[in-house]
CSV table of N, CA and C in Angstrom, one decimal:
chain,number,residue,atom,x,y,z
A,9,MET,N,-29.8,-25.8,-8.9
A,9,MET,CA,-31.2,-25.4,-8.8
A,9,MET,C,-31.2,-24.3,-7.7
A,10,GLN,N,-32.1,-23.3,-8.0
A,10,GLN,CA,-32.3,-22.3,-7.0
A,10,GLN,C,-33.7,-21.8,-7.0
A,11,GLN,N,-34.1,-21.3,-5.8
A,11,GLN,CA,-35.4,-20.6,-5.7
A,11,GLN,C,-35.2,-19.3,-5.0
A,12,ILE,N,-36.0,-18.3,-5.4
A,12,ILE,CA,-35.9,-17.0,-4.8
A,12,ILE,C,-37.2,-16.8,-4.0
A,13,TYR,N,-37.0,-16.4,-2.7
A,13,TYR,CA,-38.1,-16.2,-1.8
A,13,TYR,C,-38.0,-14.7,-1.4
A,14,GLU,N,-39.1,-14.1,-1.4
A,14,GLU,CA,-39.2,-12.6,-1.0
A,14,GLU,C,-39.8,-12.5,0.4
A,15,ASP,N,-39.0,-11.9,1.3
A,15,ASP,CA,-39.4,-11.7,2.7
A,15,ASP,C,-39.7,-10.2,2.9
A,16,LYS,N,-40.7,-9.9,3.7
A,16,LYS,CA,-41.0,-8.5,3.9
A,16,LYS,C,-39.9,-7.7,4.6
A,17,THR,N,-39.3,-8.3,5.6
A,17,THR,CA,-38.2,-7.6,6.4
A,17,THR,C,-36.8,-7.9,5.9
A,18,LEU,N,-36.6,-9.1,5.4
A,18,LEU,CA,-35.2,-9.4,5.0
A,18,LEU,C,-34.9,-9.1,3.5
A,19,GLY,N,-36.0,-9.0,2.7
A,19,GLY,CA,-35.8,-8.8,1.3
A,19,GLY,C,-35.7,-10.1,0.5
A,20,GLU,N,-34.9,-10.1,-0.5
A,20,GLU,CA,-34.8,-11.2,-1.4
A,20,GLU,C,-33.9,-12.3,-0.8
A,21,ILE,N,-34.3,-13.5,-0.7
A,21,ILE,CA,-33.5,-14.6,-0.2
A,21,ILE,C,-33.4,-15.6,-1.3
A,22,VAL,N,-32.1,-15.9,-1.6
A,22,VAL,CA,-31.8,-16.9,-2.7
A,22,VAL,C,-31.5,-18.2,-2.0
A,23,LEU,N,-32.3,-19.3,-2.4
A,23,LEU,CA,-32.0,-20.6,-1.9
A,23,LEU,C,-31.4,-21.4,-3.0
A,24,ARG,N,-30.2,-21.8,-2.8
A,24,ARG,CA,-29.4,-22.5,-3.9
A,24,ARG,C,-28.9,-23.8,-3.5
A,25,LYS,N,-29.3,-24.9,-4.2
A,25,LYS,CA,-28.8,-26.2,-4.0
A,25,LYS,C,-27.5,-26.4,-4.6
A,26,ASN,N,-26.5,-27.0,-3.9
A,26,ASN,CA,-25.2,-27.1,-4.4
A,26,ASN,C,-24.7,-28.5,-4.1
A,27,VAL,N,-24.1,-29.1,-5.2
A,27,VAL,CA,-23.7,-30.5,-5.0
A,27,VAL,C,-22.5,-30.7,-4.0
A,28,ARG,N,-21.8,-29.6,-3.8
A,28,ARG,CA,-20.7,-29.7,-2.8
A,28,ARG,C,-21.1,-29.4,-1.4
A,29,SER,N,-22.3,-28.8,-1.2
A,29,SER,CA,-22.8,-28.5,0.1
A,29,SER,C,-23.1,-29.7,0.9
A,30,ARG,N,-22.6,-29.8,2.1
A,30,ARG,CA,-22.9,-30.9,3.0
A,30,ARG,C,-23.8,-30.4,4.2
A,31,GLN,N,-23.9,-29.1,4.3
A,31,GLN,CA,-24.7,-28.5,5.4
A,31,GLN,C,-25.4,-27.2,4.8
A,32,TYR,N,-26.2,-26.6,5.6
A,32,TYR,CA,-26.9,-25.4,5.2
A,32,TYR,C,-26.0,-24.2,5.6
A,33,THR,N,-25.8,-23.3,4.7
A,33,THR,CA,-24.9,-22.2,4.9
A,33,THR,C,-25.6,-20.9,4.6
A,34,LEU,N,-25.6,-19.9,5.6
A,34,LEU,CA,-26.2,-18.6,5.4
A,34,LEU,C,-25.1,-17.6,5.1
A,35,ARG,N,-25.4,-16.7,4.0
A,35,ARG,CA,-24.4,-15.7,3.7
A,35,ARG,C,-25.2,-14.4,3.4
A,36,VAL,N,-24.5,-13.3,3.8
A,36,VAL,CA,-25.1,-12.0,3.5
A,36,VAL,C,-24.0,-11.2,2.8
A,37,ARG,N,-24.3,-10.9,1.5
A,37,ARG,CA,-23.4,-10.1,0.7
A,37,ARG,C,-24.2,-9.0,0.0
A,38,ALA,N,-23.6,-7.8,0.1
A,38,ALA,CA,-24.3,-6.6,-0.5
A,38,ALA,C,-25.7,-6.5,-0.1
A,39,GLY,N,-26.1,-6.8,1.2
A,39,GLY,CA,-27.4,-6.7,1.7
A,39,GLY,C,-28.4,-7.8,1.2
A,40,LYS,N,-27.9,-8.8,0.5
A,40,LYS,CA,-28.8,-9.9,0.1
A,40,LYS,C,-28.3,-11.2,0.8
A,41,ILE,N,-29.4,-12.0,1.1
A,41,ILE,CA,-29.1,-13.3,1.8
A,41,ILE,C,-29.1,-14.4,0.8
A,42,THR,N,-28.1,-15.3,0.9
A,42,THR,CA,-28.0,-16.5,0.1
A,42,THR,C,-27.9,-17.7,1.0
A,43,VAL,N,-28.7,-18.7,0.8
A,43,VAL,CA,-28.6,-19.9,1.6
A,43,VAL,C,-28.2,-21.1,0.6
A,44,SER,N,-27.1,-21.7,0.9
A,44,SER,CA,-26.6,-22.9,0.2
A,44,SER,C,-27.1,-24.1,1.0
A,45,LEU,N,-27.6,-25.1,0.2
A,45,LEU,CA,-28.1,-26.3,0.9
A,45,LEU,C,-27.7,-27.5,0.1
A,46,PRO,N,-27.6,-28.6,0.7
A,46,PRO,CA,-27.3,-29.9,-0.1
A,46,PRO,C,-28.3,-30.2,-1.1
A,47,VAL,N,-27.9,-30.9,-2.1
A,47,VAL,CA,-28.8,-31.2,-3.2
A,47,VAL,C,-30.1,-31.9,-2.7
A,48,TYR,N,-30.0,-32.7,-1.7
A,48,TYR,CA,-31.2,-33.4,-1.2
A,48,TYR,C,-31.8,-32.7,0.0
A,49,GLY,N,-31.3,-31.4,0.2
A,49,GLY,CA,-31.8,-30.7,1.3
A,49,GLY,C,-33.2,-30.1,1.0
A,50,SER,N,-33.9,-29.6,2.1
A,50,SER,CA,-35.2,-29.1,2.0
A,50,SER,C,-35.2,-27.6,2.0
A,51,TYR,N,-36.0,-27.0,1.0
A,51,TYR,CA,-36.2,-25.6,1.0
A,51,TYR,C,-36.9,-25.1,2.2
A,52,LYS,N,-37.8,-25.9,2.7
A,52,LYS,CA,-38.5,-25.5,4.0
A,52,LYS,C,-37.6,-25.4,5.1
A,53,LYS,N,-36.7,-26.4,5.3
A,53,LYS,CA,-35.7,-26.4,6.3
A,53,LYS,C,-34.8,-25.2,6.2
A,54,ALA,N,-34.4,-24.8,5.0
A,54,ALA,CA,-33.6,-23.6,4.7
A,54,ALA,C,-34.3,-22.4,5.2
A,55,LEU,N,-35.6,-22.2,4.9
A,55,LEU,CA,-36.4,-21.1,5.3
A,55,LEU,C,-36.6,-21.1,6.8
A,56,ASP,N,-36.7,-22.2,7.4
A,56,ASP,CA,-36.8,-22.3,8.9
A,56,ASP,C,-35.5,-21.8,9.5
A,57,LEU,N,-34.4,-22.1,8.9
A,57,LEU,CA,-33.1,-21.7,9.4
A,57,LEU,C,-32.9,-20.2,9.3
A,58,VAL,N,-33.4,-19.6,8.2
A,58,VAL,CA,-33.4,-18.2,8.0
A,58,VAL,C,-34.3,-17.5,9.1
A,59,ASN,N,-35.5,-18.1,9.4
A,59,ASN,CA,-36.3,-17.5,10.4
A,59,ASN,C,-35.7,-17.6,11.8
A,60,GLU,N,-35.0,-18.7,12.0
A,60,GLU,CA,-34.3,-18.9,13.3
A,60,GLU,C,-33.2,-17.9,13.6
A,61,HIS,N,-32.6,-17.4,12.5
A,61,HIS,CA,-31.5,-16.5,12.6
A,61,HIS,C,-31.8,-15.1,12.1
A,62,ARG,N,-33.1,-14.8,12.1
A,62,ARG,CA,-33.6,-13.5,11.5
A,62,ARG,C,-33.0,-12.3,12.1
A,63,GLN,N,-32.8,-12.2,13.4
A,63,GLN,CA,-32.2,-11.0,14.1
A,63,GLN,C,-30.8,-10.8,13.7
A,64,VAL,N,-30.0,-11.9,13.6
A,64,VAL,CA,-28.6,-11.8,13.2
A,64,VAL,C,-28.5,-11.4,11.8
A,65,LEU,N,-29.4,-11.9,10.9
A,65,LEU,CA,-29.3,-11.6,9.5
A,65,LEU,C,-29.7,-10.1,9.3
A,66,LEU,N,-30.7,-9.6,10.0
A,66,LEU,CA,-31.1,-8.2,10.0
A,66,LEU,C,-29.9,-7.3,10.3
A,67,SER,N,-29.2,-7.7,11.4
A,67,SER,CA,-28.0,-6.9,11.8
A,67,SER,C,-26.9,-6.9,10.8
A,68,LYS,N,-26.7,-8.1,10.2
A,68,LYS,CA,-25.7,-8.2,9.1
A,68,LYS,C,-26.0,-7.4,7.9
A,69,ILE,N,-27.3,-7.4,7.5
A,69,ILE,CA,-27.7,-6.6,6.4
A,69,ILE,C,-27.5,-5.1,6.6
A,70,GLU,N,-27.9,-4.7,7.8
A,70,GLU,CA,-27.7,-3.3,8.2
A,70,GLU,C,-26.2,-2.9,8.2
A,71,GLU,N,-25.4,-3.8,8.7
A,71,GLU,CA,-23.9,-3.6,8.8
A,71,GLU,C,-23.3,-3.5,7.4
A,72,THR,N,-23.7,-4.4,6.5
A,72,THR,CA,-23.1,-4.3,5.1
A,72,THR,C,-23.6,-3.1,4.4
A,73,GLN,N,-24.8,-2.6,4.6
A,73,GLN,CA,-25.3,-1.4,4.0
A,73,GLN,C,-24.6,-0.2,4.5
A,74,GLN,N,-24.2,-0.2,5.8
A,74,GLN,CA,-23.4,1.0,6.3
A,74,GLN,C,-22.0,1.0,5.8
A,75,ASN,N,-21.4,-0.2,5.7
A,75,ASN,CA,-20.0,-0.3,5.2
A,75,ASN,C,-19.8,-0.1,3.7
A,76,CYS,N,-20.8,-0.4,3.0
A,76,CYS,CA,-20.7,-0.4,1.5
A,76,CYS,C,-21.9,0.5,1.0
A,77,PRO,N,-21.7,1.8,1.0
A,77,PRO,CA,-22.8,2.6,0.4
A,77,PRO,C,-23.0,2.4,-1.0
A,78,ALA,N,-24.2,2.5,-1.5
A,78,ALA,CA,-24.5,2.2,-2.9
A,78,ALA,C,-23.9,3.3,-3.8
A,79,ILE,N,-23.4,2.8,-4.9
A,79,ILE,CA,-22.7,3.7,-5.9
A,79,ILE,C,-23.7,3.9,-7.1
A,80,SER,N,-24.0,5.1,-7.5
A,80,SER,CA,-24.9,5.3,-8.6
A,80,SER,C,-24.2,4.9,-9.9
A,81,GLU,N,-25.0,4.6,-10.9
A,81,GLU,CA,-24.5,4.2,-12.2
A,81,GLU,C,-23.6,5.3,-12.8
A,82,GLU,N,-24.0,6.5,-12.6
A,82,GLU,CA,-23.2,7.6,-13.2
A,82,GLU,C,-21.8,7.7,-12.5
A,83,ALA,N,-21.8,7.5,-11.2
A,83,ALA,CA,-20.5,7.5,-10.4
A,83,ALA,C,-19.6,6.3,-10.8
A,84,LEU,N,-20.2,5.2,-11.0
A,84,LEU,CA,-19.5,4.0,-11.5
A,84,LEU,C,-18.9,4.2,-12.9
A,85,LYS,N,-19.7,4.8,-13.7
A,85,LYS,CA,-19.2,5.0,-15.1
A,85,LYS,C,-18.0,6.0,-15.1
A,86,GLU,N,-18.1,7.0,-14.3
A,86,GLU,CA,-17.0,8.0,-14.1
A,86,GLU,C,-15.8,7.3,-13.5
A,87,LEU,N,-16.0,6.4,-12.5
A,87,LEU,CA,-14.9,5.7,-11.9
A,87,LEU,C,-14.2,4.8,-12.9
A,88,ARG,N,-15.0,4.1,-13.7
A,88,ARG,CA,-14.5,3.2,-14.7
A,88,ARG,C,-13.6,4.0,-15.7
A,89,THR,N,-14.1,5.1,-16.2
A,89,THR,CA,-13.4,6.0,-17.1
A,89,THR,C,-12.0,6.4,-16.6
A,90,ARG,N,-12.1,6.9,-15.4
A,90,ARG,CA,-10.8,7.4,-14.7
A,90,ARG,C,-9.8,6.3,-14.5
A,91,ALA,N,-10.3,5.1,-14.0
A,91,ALA,CA,-9.4,4.0,-13.8
A,91,ALA,C,-8.8,3.5,-15.1
A,92,SER,N,-9.6,3.4,-16.2
A,92,SER,CA,-9.1,2.9,-17.4
A,92,SER,C,-8.0,3.9,-18.0
A,93,LYS,N,-8.1,5.1,-17.7
A,93,LYS,CA,-7.0,6.1,-18.1
A,93,LYS,C,-5.8,6.0,-17.2
A,94,TYR,N,-6.0,6.1,-15.9
A,94,TYR,CA,-4.9,6.2,-15.0
A,94,TYR,C,-4.1,4.9,-14.7
A,95,LEU,N,-4.8,3.9,-14.4
A,95,LEU,CA,-4.2,2.6,-14.0
A,95,LEU,C,-3.2,2.0,-14.9
A,96,PRO,N,-3.5,2.0,-16.3
A,96,PRO,CA,-2.4,1.4,-17.2
A,96,PRO,C,-1.2,2.3,-17.2
A,97,ILE,N,-1.3,3.6,-17.1
A,97,ILE,CA,-0.2,4.5,-17.1
A,97,ILE,C,0.6,4.3,-15.9
A,98,ARG,N,0.0,4.2,-14.7
A,98,ARG,CA,0.7,4.0,-13.5
A,98,ARG,C,1.4,2.6,-13.5
A,99,LEU,N,0.7,1.6,-14.0
A,99,LEU,CA,1.3,0.3,-14.1
A,99,LEU,C,2.6,0.3,-14.9
A,100,ARG,N,2.6,1.0,-16.1
A,100,ARG,CA,3.7,1.2,-16.9
A,100,ARG,C,4.9,1.8,-16.1
A,101,GLN,N,4.6,2.9,-15.4
A,101,GLN,CA,5.6,3.6,-14.6
A,101,GLN,C,6.2,2.6,-13.6
A,102,LEU,N,5.4,1.9,-12.9
A,102,LEU,CA,5.9,1.0,-11.8
A,102,LEU,C,6.7,-0.2,-12.5
A,103,SER,N,6.2,-0.7,-13.6
A,103,SER,CA,6.9,-1.8,-14.2
A,103,SER,C,8.3,-1.4,-14.7
A,104,ASP,N,8.4,-0.2,-15.3
A,104,ASP,CA,9.7,0.4,-15.7
A,104,ASP,C,10.6,0.6,-14.5
A,105,GLU,N,10.1,1.1,-13.5
A,105,GLU,CA,10.8,1.5,-12.3
A,105,GLU,C,11.4,0.2,-11.6
A,106,HIS,N,10.7,-0.9,-11.7
A,106,HIS,CA,11.1,-2.1,-11.0
A,106,HIS,C,11.6,-3.2,-12.0
A,107,GLY,N,11.6,-2.9,-13.2
A,107,GLY,CA,12.2,-3.8,-14.2
A,107,GLY,C,11.3,-5.0,-14.4
A,108,LEU,N,10.0,-4.9,-14.3
A,108,LEU,CA,9.0,-6.0,-14.5
A,108,LEU,C,8.4,-5.9,-15.9
A,109,ILE,N,8.0,-7.0,-16.5
A,109,ILE,CA,7.4,-7.0,-17.8
A,109,ILE,C,6.0,-7.6,-17.7
A,110,TYR,N,5.1,-7.1,-18.4
A,110,TYR,CA,3.7,-7.6,-18.5
A,110,TYR,C,3.3,-7.5,-20.0
A,111,GLU,N,2.3,-8.4,-20.4
A,111,GLU,CA,1.8,-8.4,-21.7
A,111,GLU,C,0.6,-7.5,-21.9
A,112,SER,N,-0.3,-7.6,-21.0
A,112,SER,CA,-1.6,-6.8,-21.2
A,112,SER,C,-2.1,-6.4,-19.8
A,113,VAL,N,-3.0,-5.4,-19.8
A,113,VAL,CA,-3.6,-4.9,-18.6
A,113,VAL,C,-5.1,-4.8,-18.9
A,114,ARG,N,-5.9,-5.2,-17.9
A,114,ARG,CA,-7.4,-5.1,-18.0
A,114,ARG,C,-7.9,-4.5,-16.7
A,115,VAL,N,-8.8,-3.6,-16.8
A,115,VAL,CA,-9.4,-3.0,-15.7
A,115,VAL,C,-10.9,-3.5,-15.6
A,116,SER,N,-11.3,-4.1,-14.5
A,116,SER,CA,-12.6,-4.6,-14.3
A,116,SER,C,-13.1,-4.2,-12.9
A,117,GLN,N,-14.3,-4.7,-12.6
A,117,GLN,CA,-14.9,-4.4,-11.3
A,117,GLN,C,-15.1,-5.7,-10.5
A,118,SER,N,-13.9,-6.2,-10.1
A,118,SER,CA,-13.9,-7.4,-9.3
A,118,SER,C,-14.4,-7.0,-7.9
A,119,LYS,N,-15.0,-8.0,-7.2
A,119,LYS,CA,-15.5,-7.7,-5.9
A,119,LYS,C,-14.6,-8.1,-4.7
A,120,SER,N,-13.7,-9.1,-5.0
A,120,SER,CA,-12.9,-9.6,-3.9
A,120,SER,C,-11.4,-9.4,-4.0
A,121,ARG,N,-11.0,-8.9,-5.2
A,121,ARG,CA,-9.5,-8.7,-5.4
A,121,ARG,C,-9.2,-7.3,-5.9
A,122,TRP,N,-8.1,-6.8,-5.5
A,122,TRP,CA,-7.7,-5.5,-6.1
A,122,TRP,C,-7.0,-5.7,-7.4
A,123,GLY,N,-6.4,-6.9,-7.6
A,123,GLY,CA,-5.7,-7.1,-8.8
A,123,GLY,C,-5.1,-8.5,-8.8
A,124,SER,N,-4.7,-9.0,-10.0
A,124,SER,CA,-4.1,-10.3,-10.1
A,124,SER,C,-3.3,-10.3,-11.3
A,125,CYS,N,-2.4,-11.4,-11.4
A,125,CYS,CA,-1.5,-11.6,-12.6
A,125,CYS,C,-1.6,-13.0,-13.0
A,126,SER,N,-1.7,-13.2,-14.3
A,126,SER,CA,-1.8,-14.6,-14.8
A,126,SER,C,-0.4,-15.1,-15.2
A,127,SER,N,-0.3,-16.4,-15.5
A,127,SER,CA,1.0,-16.9,-15.9
A,127,SER,C,1.5,-16.4,-17.2
A,128,LYS,N,0.6,-15.8,-18.0
A,128,LYS,CA,0.9,-15.3,-19.3
A,128,LYS,C,1.2,-13.8,-19.2
A,129,ALA,N,1.5,-13.3,-18.0
A,129,ALA,CA,1.8,-11.9,-17.7
A,129,ALA,C,0.7,-10.9,-18.1
A,130,SER,N,-0.5,-11.3,-17.9
A,130,SER,CA,-1.7,-10.5,-18.1
A,130,SER,C,-2.1,-9.9,-16.7
A,131,ILE,N,-2.1,-8.6,-16.6
A,131,ILE,CA,-2.5,-8.0,-15.3
A,131,ILE,C,-4.0,-7.6,-15.3
A,132,ASN,N,-4.7,-7.9,-14.2
A,132,ASN,CA,-6.1,-7.6,-14.0
A,132,ASN,C,-6.2,-6.7,-12.8
A,133,LEU,N,-6.7,-5.5,-13.0
A,133,LEU,CA,-6.8,-4.6,-11.9
A,133,LEU,C,-8.3,-4.2,-11.6
A,134,SER,N,-8.7,-4.0,-10.4
A,134,SER,CA,-10.0,-3.6,-10.1
A,134,SER,C,-10.2,-2.1,-10.0
A,135,LEU,N,-11.4,-1.7,-10.3
A,135,LEU,CA,-11.7,-0.2,-10.3
A,135,LEU,C,-11.4,0.3,-8.9
């Protein structure tokens, strides 16, 4: 279950109840605030926690916006096209050079990993 709360200074705040949460957790990702709370937790208490930590959250939002400038849809499309052409070719060169075998390659826009490999020799690369 989740609720979305709109704040004038902080923007959109997502309040998400999670069965594994034992405490209230505040996160800032890509300039947005997410609050995880226990299933039986109170949305009011979550908002009180946000208000209590307002200055820290504002600085974190500002910090993430400085570190991660927004990419336009056109630039993202161009990046995806270039990556889809270049990365599989480069992967083939490196696999031949090092004697490694893979079955398939996929280029995606993952947020937290540059790449990964499955047990079935499928390579996933990030833009």
